PDB file of C-alpha atoms in Angstrom:
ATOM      1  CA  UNK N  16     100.280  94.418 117.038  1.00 81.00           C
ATOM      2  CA  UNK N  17      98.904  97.744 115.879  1.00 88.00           C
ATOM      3  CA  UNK N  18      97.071  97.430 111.757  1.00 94.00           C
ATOM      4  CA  UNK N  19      97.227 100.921 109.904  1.00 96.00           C
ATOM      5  CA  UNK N  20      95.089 100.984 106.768  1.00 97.00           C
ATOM      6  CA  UNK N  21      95.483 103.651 104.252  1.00 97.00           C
ATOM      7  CA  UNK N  22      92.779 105.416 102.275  1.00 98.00           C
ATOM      8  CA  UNK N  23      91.845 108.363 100.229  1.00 98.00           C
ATOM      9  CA  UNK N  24      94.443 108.178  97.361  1.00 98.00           C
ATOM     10  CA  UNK N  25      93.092 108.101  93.660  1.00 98.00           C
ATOM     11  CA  UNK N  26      93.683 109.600  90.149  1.00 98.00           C
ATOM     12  CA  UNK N  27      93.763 113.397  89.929  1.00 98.00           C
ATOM     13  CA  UNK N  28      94.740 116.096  87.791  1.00 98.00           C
ATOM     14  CA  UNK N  29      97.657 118.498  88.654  1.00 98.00           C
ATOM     15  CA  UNK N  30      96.930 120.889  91.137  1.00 98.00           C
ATOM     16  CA  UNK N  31      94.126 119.183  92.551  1.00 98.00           C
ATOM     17  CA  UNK N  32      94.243 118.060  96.028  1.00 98.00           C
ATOM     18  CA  UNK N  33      93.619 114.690  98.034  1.00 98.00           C
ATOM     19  CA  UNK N  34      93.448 114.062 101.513  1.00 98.00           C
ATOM     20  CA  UNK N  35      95.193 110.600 102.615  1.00 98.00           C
ATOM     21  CA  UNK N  36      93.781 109.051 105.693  1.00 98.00           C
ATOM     22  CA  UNK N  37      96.020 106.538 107.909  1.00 98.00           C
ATOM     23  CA  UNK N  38      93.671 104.874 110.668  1.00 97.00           C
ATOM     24  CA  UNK N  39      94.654 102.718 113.780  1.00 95.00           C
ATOM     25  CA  UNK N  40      93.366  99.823 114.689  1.00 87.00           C
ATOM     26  CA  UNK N  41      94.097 100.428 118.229  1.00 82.00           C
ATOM     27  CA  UNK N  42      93.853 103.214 121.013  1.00 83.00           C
ATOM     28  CA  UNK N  43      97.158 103.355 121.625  1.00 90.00           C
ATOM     29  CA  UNK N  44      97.756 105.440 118.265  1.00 93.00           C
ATOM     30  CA  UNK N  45      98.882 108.682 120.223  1.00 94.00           C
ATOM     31  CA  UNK N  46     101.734 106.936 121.817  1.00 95.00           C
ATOM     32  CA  UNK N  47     103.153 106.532 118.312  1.00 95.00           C
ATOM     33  CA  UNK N  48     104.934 108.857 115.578  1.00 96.00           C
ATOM     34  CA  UNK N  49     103.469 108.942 112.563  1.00 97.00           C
ATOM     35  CA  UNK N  50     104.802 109.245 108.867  1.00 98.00           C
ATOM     36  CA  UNK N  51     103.897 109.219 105.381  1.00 98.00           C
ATOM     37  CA  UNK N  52     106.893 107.550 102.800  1.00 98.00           C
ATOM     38  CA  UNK N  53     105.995 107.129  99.003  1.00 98.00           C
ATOM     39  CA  UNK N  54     107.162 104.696  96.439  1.00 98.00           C
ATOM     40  CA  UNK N  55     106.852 105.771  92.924  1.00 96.00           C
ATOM     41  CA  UNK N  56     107.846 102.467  90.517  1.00 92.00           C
ATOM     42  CA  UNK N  57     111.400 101.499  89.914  1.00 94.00           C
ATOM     43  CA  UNK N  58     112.257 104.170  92.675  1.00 96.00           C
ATOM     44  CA  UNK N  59     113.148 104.056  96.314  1.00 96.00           C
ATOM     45  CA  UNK N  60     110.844 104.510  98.650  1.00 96.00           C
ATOM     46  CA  UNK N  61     111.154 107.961  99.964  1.00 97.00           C
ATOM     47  CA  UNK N  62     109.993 109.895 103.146  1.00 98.00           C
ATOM     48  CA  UNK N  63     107.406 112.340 103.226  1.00 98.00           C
ATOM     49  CA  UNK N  64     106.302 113.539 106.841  1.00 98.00           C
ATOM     50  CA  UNK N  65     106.490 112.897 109.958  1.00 98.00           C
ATOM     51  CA  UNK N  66     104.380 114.458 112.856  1.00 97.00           C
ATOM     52  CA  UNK N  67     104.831 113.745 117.022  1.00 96.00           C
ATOM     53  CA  UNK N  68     102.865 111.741 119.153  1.00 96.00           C
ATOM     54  CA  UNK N  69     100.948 114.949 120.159  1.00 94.00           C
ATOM     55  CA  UNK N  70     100.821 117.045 116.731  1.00 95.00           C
ATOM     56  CA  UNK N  71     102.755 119.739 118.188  1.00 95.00           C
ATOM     57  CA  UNK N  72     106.226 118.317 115.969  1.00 96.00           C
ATOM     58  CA  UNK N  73     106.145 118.165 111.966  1.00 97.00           C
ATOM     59  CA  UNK N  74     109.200 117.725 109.493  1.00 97.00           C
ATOM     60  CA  UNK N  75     108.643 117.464 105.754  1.00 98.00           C
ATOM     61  CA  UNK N  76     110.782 116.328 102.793  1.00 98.00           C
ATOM     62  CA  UNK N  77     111.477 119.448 100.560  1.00 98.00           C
ATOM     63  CA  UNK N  78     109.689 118.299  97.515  1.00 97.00           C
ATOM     64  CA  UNK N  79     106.503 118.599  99.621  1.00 98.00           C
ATOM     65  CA  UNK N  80     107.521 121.209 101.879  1.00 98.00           C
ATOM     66  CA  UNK N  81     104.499 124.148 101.352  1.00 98.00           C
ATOM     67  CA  UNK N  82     102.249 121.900  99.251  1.00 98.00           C
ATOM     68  CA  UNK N  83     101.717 118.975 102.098  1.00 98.00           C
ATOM     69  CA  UNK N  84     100.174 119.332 105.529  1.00 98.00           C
ATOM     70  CA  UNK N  85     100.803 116.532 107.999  1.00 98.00           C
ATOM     71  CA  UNK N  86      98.521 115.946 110.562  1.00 98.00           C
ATOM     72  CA  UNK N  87      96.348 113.727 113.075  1.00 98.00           C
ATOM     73  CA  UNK N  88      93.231 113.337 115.480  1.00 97.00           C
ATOM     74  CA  UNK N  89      94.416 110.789 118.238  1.00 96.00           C
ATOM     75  CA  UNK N  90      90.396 110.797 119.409  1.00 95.00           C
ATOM     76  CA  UNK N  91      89.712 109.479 116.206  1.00 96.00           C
ATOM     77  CA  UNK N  92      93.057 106.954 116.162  1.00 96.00           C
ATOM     78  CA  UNK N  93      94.222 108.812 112.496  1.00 97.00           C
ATOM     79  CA  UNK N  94      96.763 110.354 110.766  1.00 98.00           C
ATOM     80  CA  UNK N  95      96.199 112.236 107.280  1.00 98.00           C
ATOM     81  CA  UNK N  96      98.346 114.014 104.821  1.00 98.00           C
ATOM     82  CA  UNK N  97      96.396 116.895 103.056  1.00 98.00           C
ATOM     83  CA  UNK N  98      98.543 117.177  99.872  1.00 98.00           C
ATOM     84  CA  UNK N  99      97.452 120.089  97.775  1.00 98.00           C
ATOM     85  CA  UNK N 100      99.270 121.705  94.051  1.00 98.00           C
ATOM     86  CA  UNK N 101      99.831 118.073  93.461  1.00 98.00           C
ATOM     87  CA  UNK N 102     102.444 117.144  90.490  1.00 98.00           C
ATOM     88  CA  UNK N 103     103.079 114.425  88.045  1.00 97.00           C
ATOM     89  CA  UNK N 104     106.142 113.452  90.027  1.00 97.00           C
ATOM     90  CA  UNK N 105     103.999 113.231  93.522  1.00 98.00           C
ATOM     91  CA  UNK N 106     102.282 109.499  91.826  1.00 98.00           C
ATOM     92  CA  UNK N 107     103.242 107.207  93.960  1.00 98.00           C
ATOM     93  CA  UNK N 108     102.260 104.554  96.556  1.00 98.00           C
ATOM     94  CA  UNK N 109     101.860 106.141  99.543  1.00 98.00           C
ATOM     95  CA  UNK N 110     102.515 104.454 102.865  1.00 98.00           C
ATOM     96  CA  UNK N 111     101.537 105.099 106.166  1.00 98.00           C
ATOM     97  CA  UNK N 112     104.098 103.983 109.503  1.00 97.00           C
ATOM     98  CA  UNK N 113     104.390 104.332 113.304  1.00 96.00           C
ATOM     99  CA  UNK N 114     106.877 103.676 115.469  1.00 94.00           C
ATOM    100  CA  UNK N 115     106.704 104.390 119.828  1.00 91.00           C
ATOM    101  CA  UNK N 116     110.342 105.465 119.106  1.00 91.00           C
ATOM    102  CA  UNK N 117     111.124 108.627 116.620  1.00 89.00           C
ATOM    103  CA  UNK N 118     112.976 107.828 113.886  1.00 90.00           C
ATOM    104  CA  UNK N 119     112.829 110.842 111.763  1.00 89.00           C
ATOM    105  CA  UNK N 120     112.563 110.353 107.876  1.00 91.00           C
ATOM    106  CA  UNK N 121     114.373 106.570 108.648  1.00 91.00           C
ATOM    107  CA  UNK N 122     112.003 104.325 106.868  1.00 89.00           C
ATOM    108  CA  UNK N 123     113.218 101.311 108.650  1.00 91.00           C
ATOM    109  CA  UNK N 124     112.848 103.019 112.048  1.00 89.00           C
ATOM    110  CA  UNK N 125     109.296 102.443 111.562  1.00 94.00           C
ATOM    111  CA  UNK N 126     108.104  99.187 113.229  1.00 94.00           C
ATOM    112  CA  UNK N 127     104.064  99.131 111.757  1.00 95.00           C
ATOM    113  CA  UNK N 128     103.590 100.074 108.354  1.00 97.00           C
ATOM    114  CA  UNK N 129      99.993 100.075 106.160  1.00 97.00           C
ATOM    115  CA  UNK N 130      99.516  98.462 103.130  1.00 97.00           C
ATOM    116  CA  UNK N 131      99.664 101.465 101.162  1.00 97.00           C
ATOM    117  CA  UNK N 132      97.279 103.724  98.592  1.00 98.00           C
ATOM    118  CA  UNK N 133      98.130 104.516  95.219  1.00 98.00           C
ATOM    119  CA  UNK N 134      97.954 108.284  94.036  1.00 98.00           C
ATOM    120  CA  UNK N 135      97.935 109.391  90.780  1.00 98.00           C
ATOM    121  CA  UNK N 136      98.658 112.555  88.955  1.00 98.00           C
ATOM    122  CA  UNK N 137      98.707 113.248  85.226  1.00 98.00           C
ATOM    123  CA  UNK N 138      99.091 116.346  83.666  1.00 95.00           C
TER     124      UNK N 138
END
């Protein structure tokens, strides 16, 4: 079954930026959709973005809407999430997931999920 690892979170300031990375460990990774969901502690995890098999499809939860770019190189078998203006309220684990199937901002749509990075961002 397909492994994503997550990397690139960290402790920032606000209004700095990080770029999250979500790699595949197979080359099948364009036949999936990707998305990015975030757990902050004693919260729900929450969806973030989602992006097609082929790029050309995004759809972003409002908090992030404007301040997160979704994206991926399929040559490279990886997904990232450019967030930039971060915020306080954006700490959170951050988890990558695929699915063949799309399944929107439905967490448990999502067959393969990472392990997660943390992100955090004081003020």
């Amino acid at each position: 079954q397909m492994q994503l690892v997550e990397s690139g979170g960290g402790s920032v300031q606000a209004g700095d930026s990080l770029r999250l990375s979500c790699t595949s460990s197979e080359g099948t990774f364009s036949y999936y959709h990707i998305a990015w969901f975030r757990q902050a502690p004693g919260m729900e995890r929450e969806f973030v973005a989602t992006i097609s098999q082929n790029g050309d499809g995004t759809h972003y939860a409002n908090p992030v809407k404007g301040r997160f770019t979704i994206s991926r190189d399929n040559a490279k078998n990886t997904g990232y999430l450019q967030m930039t203006g971060l915020k306080p309220e954006d700490t959170a684990e951050y988890y990558c997931a695929a699915d063949s199937y799309y399944s929107g901002t439905r967490g448990p749509g999502y067959r393969v999920w990472g392990q997660g990075t943390q992100v955090n961002v004081s003020s």
